[in-house]
mmCIF file of N, CA and C in Angstrom:
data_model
loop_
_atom_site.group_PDB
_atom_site.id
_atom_site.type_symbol
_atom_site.label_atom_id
_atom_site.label_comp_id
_atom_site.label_asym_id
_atom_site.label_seq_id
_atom_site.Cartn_x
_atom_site.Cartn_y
_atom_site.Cartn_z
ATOM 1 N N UNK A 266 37.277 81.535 47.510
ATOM 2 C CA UNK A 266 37.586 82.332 46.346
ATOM 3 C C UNK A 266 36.762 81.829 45.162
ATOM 4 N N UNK A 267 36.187 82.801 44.106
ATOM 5 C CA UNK A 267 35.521 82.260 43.376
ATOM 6 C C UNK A 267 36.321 82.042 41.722
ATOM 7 N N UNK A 268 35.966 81.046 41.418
ATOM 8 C CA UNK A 268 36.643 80.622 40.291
ATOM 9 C C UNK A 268 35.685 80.965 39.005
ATOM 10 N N UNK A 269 36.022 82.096 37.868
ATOM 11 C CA UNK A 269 35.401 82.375 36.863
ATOM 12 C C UNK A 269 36.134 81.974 35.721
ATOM 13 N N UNK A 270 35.041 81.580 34.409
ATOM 14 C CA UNK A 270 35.640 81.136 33.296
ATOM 15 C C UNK A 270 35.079 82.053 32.533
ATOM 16 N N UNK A 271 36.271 82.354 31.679
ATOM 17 C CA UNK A 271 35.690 83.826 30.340
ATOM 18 C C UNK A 271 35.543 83.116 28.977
ATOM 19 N N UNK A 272 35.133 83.125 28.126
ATOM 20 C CA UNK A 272 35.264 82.405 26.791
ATOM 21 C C UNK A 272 36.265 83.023 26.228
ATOM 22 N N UNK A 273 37.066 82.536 25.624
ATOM 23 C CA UNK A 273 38.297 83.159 25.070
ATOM 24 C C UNK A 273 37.999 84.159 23.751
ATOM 25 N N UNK A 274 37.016 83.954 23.299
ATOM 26 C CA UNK A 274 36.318 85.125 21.944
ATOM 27 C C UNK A 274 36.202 86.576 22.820
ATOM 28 N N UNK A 275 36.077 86.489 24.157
ATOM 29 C CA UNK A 275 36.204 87.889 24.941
ATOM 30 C C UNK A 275 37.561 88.841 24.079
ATOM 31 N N UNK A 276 38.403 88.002 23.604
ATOM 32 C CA UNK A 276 39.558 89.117 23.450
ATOM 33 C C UNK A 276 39.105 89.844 21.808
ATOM 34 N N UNK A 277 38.631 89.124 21.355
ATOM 35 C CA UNK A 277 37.777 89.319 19.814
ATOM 36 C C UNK A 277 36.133 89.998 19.683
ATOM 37 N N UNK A 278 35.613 90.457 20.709
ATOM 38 C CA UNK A 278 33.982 90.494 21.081
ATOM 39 C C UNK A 278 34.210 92.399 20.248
ATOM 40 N N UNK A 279 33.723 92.472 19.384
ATOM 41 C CA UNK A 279 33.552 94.010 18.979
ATOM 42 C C UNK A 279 33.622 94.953 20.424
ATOM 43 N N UNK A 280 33.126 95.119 21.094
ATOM 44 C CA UNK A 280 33.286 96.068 22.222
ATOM 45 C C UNK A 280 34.744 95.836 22.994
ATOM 46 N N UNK A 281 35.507 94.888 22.581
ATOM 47 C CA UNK A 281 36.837 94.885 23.792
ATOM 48 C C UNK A 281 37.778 95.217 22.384
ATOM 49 N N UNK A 282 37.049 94.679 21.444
ATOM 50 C CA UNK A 282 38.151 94.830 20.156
ATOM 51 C C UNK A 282 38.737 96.450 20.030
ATOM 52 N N UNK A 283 37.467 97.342 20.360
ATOM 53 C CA UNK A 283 37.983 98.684 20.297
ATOM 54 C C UNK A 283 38.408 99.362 21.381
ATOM 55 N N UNK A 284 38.616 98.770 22.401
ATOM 56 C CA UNK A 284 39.580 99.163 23.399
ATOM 57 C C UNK A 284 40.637 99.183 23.427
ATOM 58 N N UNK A 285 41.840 100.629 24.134
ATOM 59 C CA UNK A 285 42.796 100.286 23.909
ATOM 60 C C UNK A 285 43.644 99.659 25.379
ATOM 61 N N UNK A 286 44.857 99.537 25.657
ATOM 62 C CA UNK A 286 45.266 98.220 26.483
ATOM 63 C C UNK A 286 44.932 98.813 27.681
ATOM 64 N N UNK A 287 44.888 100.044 28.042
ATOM 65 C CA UNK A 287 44.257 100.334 29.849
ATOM 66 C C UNK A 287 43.107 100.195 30.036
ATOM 67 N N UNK A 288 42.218 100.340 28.559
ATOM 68 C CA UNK A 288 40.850 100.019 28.799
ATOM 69 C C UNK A 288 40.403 98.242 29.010
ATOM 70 N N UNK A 289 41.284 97.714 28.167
ATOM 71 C CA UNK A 289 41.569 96.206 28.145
ATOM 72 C C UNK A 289 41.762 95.517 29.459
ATOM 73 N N UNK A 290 42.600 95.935 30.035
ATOM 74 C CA UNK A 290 42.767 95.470 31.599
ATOM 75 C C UNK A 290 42.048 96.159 32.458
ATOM 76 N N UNK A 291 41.499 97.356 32.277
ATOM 77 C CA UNK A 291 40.204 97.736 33.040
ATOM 78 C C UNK A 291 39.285 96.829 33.098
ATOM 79 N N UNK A 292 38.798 96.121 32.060
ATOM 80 C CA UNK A 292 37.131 95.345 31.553
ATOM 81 C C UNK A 292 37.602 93.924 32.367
ATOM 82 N N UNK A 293 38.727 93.556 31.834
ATOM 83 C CA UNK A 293 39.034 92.166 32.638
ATOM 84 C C UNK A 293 39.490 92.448 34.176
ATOM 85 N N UNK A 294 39.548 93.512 34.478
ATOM 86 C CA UNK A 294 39.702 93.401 36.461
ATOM 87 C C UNK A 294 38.235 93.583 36.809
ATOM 88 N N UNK A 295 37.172 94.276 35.949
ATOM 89 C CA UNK A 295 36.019 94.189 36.340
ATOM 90 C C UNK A 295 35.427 93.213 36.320
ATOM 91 N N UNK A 296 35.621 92.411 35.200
ATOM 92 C CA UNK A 296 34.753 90.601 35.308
ATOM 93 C C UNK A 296 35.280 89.790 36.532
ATOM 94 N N UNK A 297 36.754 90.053 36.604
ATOM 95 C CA UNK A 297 37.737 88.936 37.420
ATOM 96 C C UNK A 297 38.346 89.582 39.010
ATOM 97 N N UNK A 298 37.948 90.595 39.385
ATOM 98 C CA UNK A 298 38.105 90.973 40.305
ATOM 99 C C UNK A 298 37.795 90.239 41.290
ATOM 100 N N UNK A 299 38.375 90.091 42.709
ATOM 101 C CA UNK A 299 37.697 89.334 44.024
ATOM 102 C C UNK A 299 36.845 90.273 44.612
ATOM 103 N N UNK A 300 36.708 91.047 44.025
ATOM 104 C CA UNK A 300 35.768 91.754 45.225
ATOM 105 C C UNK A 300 34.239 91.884 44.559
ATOM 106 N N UNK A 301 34.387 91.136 43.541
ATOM 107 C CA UNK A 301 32.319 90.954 42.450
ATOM 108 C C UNK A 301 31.796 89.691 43.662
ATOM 109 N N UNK A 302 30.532 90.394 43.353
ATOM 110 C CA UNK A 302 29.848 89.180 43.856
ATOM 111 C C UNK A 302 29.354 88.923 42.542
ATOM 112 N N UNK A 303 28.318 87.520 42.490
ATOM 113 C CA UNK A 303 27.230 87.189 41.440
ATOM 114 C C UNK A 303 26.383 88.310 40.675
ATOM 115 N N UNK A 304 26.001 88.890 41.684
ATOM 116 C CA UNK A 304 25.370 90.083 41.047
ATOM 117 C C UNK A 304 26.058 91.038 40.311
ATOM 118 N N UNK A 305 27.478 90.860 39.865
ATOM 119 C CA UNK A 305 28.154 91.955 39.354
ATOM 120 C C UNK A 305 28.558 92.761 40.288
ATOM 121 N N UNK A 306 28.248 92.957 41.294
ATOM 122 C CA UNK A 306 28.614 94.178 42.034
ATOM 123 C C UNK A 306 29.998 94.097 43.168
ATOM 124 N N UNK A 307 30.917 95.207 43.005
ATOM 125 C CA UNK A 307 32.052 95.207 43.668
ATOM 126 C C UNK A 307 32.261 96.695 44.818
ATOM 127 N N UNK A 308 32.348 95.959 45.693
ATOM 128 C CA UNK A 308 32.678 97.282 46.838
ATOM 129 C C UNK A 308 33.913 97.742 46.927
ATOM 130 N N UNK A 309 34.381 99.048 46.392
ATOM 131 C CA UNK A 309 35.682 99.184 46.382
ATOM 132 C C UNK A 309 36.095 100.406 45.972
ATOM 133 N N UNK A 310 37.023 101.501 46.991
ATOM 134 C CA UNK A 310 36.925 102.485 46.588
ATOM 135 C C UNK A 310 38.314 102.607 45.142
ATOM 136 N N UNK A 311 38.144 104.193 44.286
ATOM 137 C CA UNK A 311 38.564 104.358 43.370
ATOM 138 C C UNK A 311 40.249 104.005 43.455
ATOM 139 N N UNK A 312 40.824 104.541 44.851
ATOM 140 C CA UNK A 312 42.277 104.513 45.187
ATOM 141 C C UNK A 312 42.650 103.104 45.354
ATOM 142 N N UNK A 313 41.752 101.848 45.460
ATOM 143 C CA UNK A 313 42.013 100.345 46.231
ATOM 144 C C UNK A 313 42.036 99.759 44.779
ATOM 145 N N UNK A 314 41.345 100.643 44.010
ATOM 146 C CA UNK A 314 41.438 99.676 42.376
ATOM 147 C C UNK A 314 42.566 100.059 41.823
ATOM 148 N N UNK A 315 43.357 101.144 42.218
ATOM 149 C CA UNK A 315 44.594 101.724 41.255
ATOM 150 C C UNK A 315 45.835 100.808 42.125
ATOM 151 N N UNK A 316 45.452 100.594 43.175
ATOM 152 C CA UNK A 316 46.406 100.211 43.916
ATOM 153 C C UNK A 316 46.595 98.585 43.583
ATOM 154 N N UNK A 317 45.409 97.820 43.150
ATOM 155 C CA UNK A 317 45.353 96.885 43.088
ATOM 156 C C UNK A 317 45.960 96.226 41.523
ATOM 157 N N UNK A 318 45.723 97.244 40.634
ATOM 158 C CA UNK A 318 45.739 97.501 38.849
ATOM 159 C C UNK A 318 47.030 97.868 39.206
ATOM 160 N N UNK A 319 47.835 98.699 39.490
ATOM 161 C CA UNK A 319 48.914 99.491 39.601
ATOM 162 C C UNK A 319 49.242 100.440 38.728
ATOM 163 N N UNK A 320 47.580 101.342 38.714
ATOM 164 C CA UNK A 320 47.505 102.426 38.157
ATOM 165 C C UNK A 320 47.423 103.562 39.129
ATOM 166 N N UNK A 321 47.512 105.014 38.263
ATOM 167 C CA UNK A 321 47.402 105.660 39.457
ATOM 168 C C UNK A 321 45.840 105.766 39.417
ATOM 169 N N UNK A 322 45.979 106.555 40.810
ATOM 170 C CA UNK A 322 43.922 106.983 40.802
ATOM 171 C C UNK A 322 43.124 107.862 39.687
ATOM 172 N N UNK A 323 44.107 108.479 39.206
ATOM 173 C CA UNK A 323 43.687 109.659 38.304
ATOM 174 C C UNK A 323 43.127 108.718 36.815
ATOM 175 N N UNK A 324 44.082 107.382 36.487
ATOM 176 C CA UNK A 324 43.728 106.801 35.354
ATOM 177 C C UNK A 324 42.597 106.157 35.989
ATOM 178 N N UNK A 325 41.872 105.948 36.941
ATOM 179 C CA UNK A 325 41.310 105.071 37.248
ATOM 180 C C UNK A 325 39.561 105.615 36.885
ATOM 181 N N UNK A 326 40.054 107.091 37.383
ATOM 182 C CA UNK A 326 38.681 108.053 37.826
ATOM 183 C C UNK A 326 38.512 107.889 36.313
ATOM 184 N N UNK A 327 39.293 108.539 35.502
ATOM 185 C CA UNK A 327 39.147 108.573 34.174
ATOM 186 C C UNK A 327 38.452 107.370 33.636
ATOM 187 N N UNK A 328 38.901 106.140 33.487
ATOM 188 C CA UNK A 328 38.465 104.733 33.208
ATOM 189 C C UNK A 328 37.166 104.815 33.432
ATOM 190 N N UNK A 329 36.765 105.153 34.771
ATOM 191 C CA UNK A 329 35.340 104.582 35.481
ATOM 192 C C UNK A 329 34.316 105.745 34.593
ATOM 193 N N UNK A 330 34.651 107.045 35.036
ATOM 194 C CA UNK A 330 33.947 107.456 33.951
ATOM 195 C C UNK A 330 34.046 107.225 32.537
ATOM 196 N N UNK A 331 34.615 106.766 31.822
ATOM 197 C CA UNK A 331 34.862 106.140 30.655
ATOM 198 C C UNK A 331 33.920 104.915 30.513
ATOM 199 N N UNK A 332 33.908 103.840 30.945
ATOM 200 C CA UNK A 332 33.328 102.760 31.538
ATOM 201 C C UNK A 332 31.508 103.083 31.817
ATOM 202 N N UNK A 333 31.500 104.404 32.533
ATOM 203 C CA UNK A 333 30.036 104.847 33.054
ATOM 204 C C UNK A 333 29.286 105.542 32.058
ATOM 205 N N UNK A 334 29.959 106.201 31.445
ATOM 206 C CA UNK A 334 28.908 107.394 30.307
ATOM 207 C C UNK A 334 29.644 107.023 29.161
ATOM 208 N N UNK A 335 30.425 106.821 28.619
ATOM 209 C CA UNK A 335 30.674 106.781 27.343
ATOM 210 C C UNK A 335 30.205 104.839 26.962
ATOM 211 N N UNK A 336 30.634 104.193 27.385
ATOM 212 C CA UNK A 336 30.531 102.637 27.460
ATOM 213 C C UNK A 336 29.478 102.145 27.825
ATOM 214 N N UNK A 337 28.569 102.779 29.234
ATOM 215 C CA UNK A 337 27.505 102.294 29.208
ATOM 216 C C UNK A 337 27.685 100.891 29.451
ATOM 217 N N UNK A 338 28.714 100.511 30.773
ATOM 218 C CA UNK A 338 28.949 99.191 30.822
ATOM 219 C C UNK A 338 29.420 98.930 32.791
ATOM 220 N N UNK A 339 28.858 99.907 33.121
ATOM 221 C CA UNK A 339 29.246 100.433 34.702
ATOM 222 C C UNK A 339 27.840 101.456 34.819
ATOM 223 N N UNK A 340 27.586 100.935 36.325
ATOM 224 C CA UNK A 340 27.116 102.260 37.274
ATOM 225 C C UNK A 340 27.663 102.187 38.274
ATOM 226 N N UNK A 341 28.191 102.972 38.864
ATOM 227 C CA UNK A 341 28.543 103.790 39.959
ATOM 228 C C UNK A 341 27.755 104.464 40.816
ATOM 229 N N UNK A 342 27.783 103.965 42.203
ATOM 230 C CA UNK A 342 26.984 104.539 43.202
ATOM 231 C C UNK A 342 27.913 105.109 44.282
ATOM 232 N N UNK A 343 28.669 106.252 44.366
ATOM 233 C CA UNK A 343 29.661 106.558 45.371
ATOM 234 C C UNK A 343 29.202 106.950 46.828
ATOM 235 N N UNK A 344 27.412 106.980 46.957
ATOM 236 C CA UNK A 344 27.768 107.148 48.397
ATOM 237 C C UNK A 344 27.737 105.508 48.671
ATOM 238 N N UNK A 345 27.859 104.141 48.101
ATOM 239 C CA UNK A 345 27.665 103.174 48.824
ATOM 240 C C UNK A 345 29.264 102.459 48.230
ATOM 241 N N UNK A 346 29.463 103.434 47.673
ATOM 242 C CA UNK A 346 31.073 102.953 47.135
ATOM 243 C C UNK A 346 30.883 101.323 46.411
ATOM 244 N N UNK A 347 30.004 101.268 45.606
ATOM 245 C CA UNK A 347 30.058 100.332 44.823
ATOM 246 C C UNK A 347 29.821 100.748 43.565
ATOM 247 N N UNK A 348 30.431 99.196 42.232
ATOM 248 C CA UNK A 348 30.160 99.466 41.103
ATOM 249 C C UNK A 348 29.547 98.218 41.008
ATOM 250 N N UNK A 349 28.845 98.236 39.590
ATOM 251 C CA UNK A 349 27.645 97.375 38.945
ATOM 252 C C UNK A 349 28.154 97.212 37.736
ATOM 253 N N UNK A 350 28.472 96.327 37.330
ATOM 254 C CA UNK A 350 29.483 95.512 35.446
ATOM 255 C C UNK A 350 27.860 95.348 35.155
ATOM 256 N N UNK A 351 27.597 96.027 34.399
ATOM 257 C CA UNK A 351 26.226 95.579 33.691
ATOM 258 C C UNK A 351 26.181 94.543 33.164
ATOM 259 N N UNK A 352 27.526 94.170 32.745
ATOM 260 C CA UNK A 352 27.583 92.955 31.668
ATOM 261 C C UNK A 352 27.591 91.838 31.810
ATOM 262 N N UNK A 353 28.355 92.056 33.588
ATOM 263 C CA UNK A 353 28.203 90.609 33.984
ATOM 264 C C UNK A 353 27.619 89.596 34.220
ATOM 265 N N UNK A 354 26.081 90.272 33.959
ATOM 266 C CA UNK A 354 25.202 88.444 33.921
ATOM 267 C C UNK A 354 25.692 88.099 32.829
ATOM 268 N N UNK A 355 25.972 88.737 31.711
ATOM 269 C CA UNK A 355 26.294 87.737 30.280
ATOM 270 C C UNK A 355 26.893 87.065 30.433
ATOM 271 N N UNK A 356 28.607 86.906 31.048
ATOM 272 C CA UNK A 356 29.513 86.035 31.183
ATOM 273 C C UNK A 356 29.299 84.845 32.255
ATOM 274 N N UNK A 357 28.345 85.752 33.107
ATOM 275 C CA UNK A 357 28.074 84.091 34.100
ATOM 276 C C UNK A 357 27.267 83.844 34.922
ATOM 277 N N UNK A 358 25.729 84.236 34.170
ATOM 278 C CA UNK A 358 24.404 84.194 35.099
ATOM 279 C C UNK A 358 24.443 83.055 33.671
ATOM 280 N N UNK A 359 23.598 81.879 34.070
ATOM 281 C CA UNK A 359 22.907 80.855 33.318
ATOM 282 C C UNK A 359 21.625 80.733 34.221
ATOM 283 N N UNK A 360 20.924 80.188 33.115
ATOM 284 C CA UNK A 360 19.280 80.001 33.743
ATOM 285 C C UNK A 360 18.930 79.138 35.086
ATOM 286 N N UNK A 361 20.032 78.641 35.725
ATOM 287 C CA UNK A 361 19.740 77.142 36.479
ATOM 288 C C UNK A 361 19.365 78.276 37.744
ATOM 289 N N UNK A 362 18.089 77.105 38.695
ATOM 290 C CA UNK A 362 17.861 77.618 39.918
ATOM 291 C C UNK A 362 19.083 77.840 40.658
ATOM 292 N N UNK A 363 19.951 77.221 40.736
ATOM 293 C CA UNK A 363 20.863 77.385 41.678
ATOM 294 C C UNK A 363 21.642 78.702 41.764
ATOM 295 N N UNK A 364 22.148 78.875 40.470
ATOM 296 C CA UNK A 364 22.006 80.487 40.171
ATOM 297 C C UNK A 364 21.245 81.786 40.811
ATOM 298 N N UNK A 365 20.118 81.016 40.539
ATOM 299 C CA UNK A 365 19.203 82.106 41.280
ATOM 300 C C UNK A 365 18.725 82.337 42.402
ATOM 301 N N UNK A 366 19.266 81.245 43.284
ATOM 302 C CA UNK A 366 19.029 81.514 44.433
ATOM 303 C C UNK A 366 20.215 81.962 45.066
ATOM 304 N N UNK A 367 21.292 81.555 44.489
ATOM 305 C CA UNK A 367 22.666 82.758 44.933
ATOM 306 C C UNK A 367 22.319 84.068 44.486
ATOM 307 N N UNK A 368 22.268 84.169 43.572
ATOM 308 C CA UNK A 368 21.906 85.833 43.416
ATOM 309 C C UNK A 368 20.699 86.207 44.407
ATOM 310 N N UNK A 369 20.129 85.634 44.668
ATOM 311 C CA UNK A 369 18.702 86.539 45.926
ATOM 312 C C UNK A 369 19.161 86.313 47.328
ATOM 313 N N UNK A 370 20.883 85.476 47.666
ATOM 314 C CA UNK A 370 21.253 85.674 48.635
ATOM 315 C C UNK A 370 22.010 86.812 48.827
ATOM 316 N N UNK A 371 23.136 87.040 47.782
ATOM 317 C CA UNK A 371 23.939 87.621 47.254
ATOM 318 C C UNK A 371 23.477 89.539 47.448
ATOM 319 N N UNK A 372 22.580 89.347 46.813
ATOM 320 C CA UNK A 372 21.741 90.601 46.120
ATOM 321 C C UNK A 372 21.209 91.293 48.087
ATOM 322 N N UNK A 373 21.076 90.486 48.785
ATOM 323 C CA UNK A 373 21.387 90.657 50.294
ATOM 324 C C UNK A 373 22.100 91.880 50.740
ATOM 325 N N UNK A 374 23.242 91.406 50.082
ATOM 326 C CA UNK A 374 24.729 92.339 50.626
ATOM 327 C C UNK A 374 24.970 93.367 49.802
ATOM 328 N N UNK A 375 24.214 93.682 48.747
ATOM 329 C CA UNK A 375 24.314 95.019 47.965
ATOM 330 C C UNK A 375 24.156 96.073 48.536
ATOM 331 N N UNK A 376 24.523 97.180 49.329
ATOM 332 C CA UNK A 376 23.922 98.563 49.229
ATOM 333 C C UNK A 376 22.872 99.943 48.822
ATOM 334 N N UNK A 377 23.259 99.504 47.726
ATOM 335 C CA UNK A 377 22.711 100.629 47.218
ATOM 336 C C UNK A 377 21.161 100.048 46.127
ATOM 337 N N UNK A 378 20.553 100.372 46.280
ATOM 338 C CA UNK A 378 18.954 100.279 46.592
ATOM 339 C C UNK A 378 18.861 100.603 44.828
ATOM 340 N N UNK A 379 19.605 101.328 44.237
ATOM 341 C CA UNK A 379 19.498 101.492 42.597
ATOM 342 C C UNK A 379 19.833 100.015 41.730
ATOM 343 N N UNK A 380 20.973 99.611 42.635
ATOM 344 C CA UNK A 380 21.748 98.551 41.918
ATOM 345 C C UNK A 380 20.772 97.458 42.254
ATOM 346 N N UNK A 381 19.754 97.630 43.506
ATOM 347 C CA UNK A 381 19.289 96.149 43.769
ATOM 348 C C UNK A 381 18.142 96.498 42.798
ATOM 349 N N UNK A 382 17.457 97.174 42.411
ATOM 350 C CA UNK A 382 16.302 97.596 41.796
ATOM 351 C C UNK A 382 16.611 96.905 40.165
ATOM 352 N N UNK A 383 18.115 97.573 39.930
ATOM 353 C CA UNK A 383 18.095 96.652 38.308
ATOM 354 C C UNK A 383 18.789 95.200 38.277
ATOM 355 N N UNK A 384 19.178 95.275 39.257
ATOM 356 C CA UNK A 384 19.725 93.450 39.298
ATOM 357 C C UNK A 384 18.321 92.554 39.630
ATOM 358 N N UNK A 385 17.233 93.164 40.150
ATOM 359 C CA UNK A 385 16.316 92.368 40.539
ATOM 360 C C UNK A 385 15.230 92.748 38.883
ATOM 361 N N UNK A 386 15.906 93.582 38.104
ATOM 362 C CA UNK A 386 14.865 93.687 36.363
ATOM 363 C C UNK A 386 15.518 92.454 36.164
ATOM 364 N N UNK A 387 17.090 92.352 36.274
ATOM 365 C CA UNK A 387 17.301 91.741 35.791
ATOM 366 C C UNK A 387 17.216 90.259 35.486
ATOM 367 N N UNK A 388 16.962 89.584 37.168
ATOM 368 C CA UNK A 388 16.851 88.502 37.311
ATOM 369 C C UNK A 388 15.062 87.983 36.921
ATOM 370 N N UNK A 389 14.315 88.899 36.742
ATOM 371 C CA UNK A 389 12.866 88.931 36.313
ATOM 372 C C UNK A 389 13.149 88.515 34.739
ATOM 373 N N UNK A 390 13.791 88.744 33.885
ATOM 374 C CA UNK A 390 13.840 88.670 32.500
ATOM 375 C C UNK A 390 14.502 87.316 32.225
ATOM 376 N N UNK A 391 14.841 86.563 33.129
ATOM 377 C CA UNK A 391 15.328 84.820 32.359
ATOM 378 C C UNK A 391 14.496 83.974 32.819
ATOM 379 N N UNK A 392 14.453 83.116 31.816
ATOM 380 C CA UNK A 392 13.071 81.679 32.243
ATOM 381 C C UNK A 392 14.252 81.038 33.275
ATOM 382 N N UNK A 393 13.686 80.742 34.408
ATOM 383 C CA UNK A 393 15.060 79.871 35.444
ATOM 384 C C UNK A 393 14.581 78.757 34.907
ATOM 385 N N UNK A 394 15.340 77.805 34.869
ATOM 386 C CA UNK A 394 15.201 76.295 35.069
ATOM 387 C C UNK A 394 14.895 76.388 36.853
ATOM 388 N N UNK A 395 14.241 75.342 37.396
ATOM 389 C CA UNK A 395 14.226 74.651 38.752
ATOM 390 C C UNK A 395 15.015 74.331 39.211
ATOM 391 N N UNK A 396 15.217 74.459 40.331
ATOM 392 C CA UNK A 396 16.509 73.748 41.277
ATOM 393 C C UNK A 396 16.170 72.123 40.954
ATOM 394 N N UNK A 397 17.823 71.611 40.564
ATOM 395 C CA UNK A 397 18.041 70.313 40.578
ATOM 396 C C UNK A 397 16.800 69.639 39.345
ATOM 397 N N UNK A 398 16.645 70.810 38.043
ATOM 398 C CA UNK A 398 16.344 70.228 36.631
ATOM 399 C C UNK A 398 17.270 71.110 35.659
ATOM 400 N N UNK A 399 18.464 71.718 36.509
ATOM 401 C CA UNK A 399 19.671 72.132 35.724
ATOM 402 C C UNK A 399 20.305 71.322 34.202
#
């Protein structure tokens, strides 16, 4: 199981500040979910997240599109039934090799060929440190 740490200013960050509380526990099951890998990305259909949230599906569909076009903080790929937290390198990609070579294992098990295309912009845009000059 993977163990994530959020900075506690998350509850204060202008973008969560104007959320209201379903959107609030939406953003934090997306950072803290078990089913993210490193890369941000979670396999999971719309009915397994309501079930899991103990929302119904209908708030959920709503959310995700909420989340996808208005927020600009999600993509959604439904024929590979995954989502992509854009945000999540912020909270817990750091520059160290070790990092980065989980993510190019990781990035393995992705699906959908859109999501590997911008997770791999993404990992192009940080200076890595070297393995073991962390």
């Amino acid at each position: 199981m993977a163990k994530r740490q959020l900075d506690t200013n998350i509850w204060i960050e202008p973008l969560v500040d104007d959320f209201n509380a379903e959107e609030k526990y939406f953003w934090f099951w997306l950072l803290t979910n078990p089913h993210n890998n490193l890369c941000g990305v979670c396999k999971i259909g719309f009915a397994s997240i309501g079930k899991e949230m103990g929302l119904d599906k209908d708030i959920i569909v709503k959310l995700i599109d909420k989340f996808e076009n208005t927020y600009n903080l999600i993509k959604v790929d439904k024929q590979t039934a995954e989502i992509l937290n854009t945000k999540f390198k912020d909270y817990f990609w750091t520059s160290s090799g070790d990092i980065r070579n989980s993510l190019e294992k990781q990035l393995k098990t992705v699906d959908s060929k859109q999501f590997v295309d911008y997770i791999n912009g993404e990992i192009e845009k940080i200076a890595w440190r070297n393995k073991g000059n962390t």
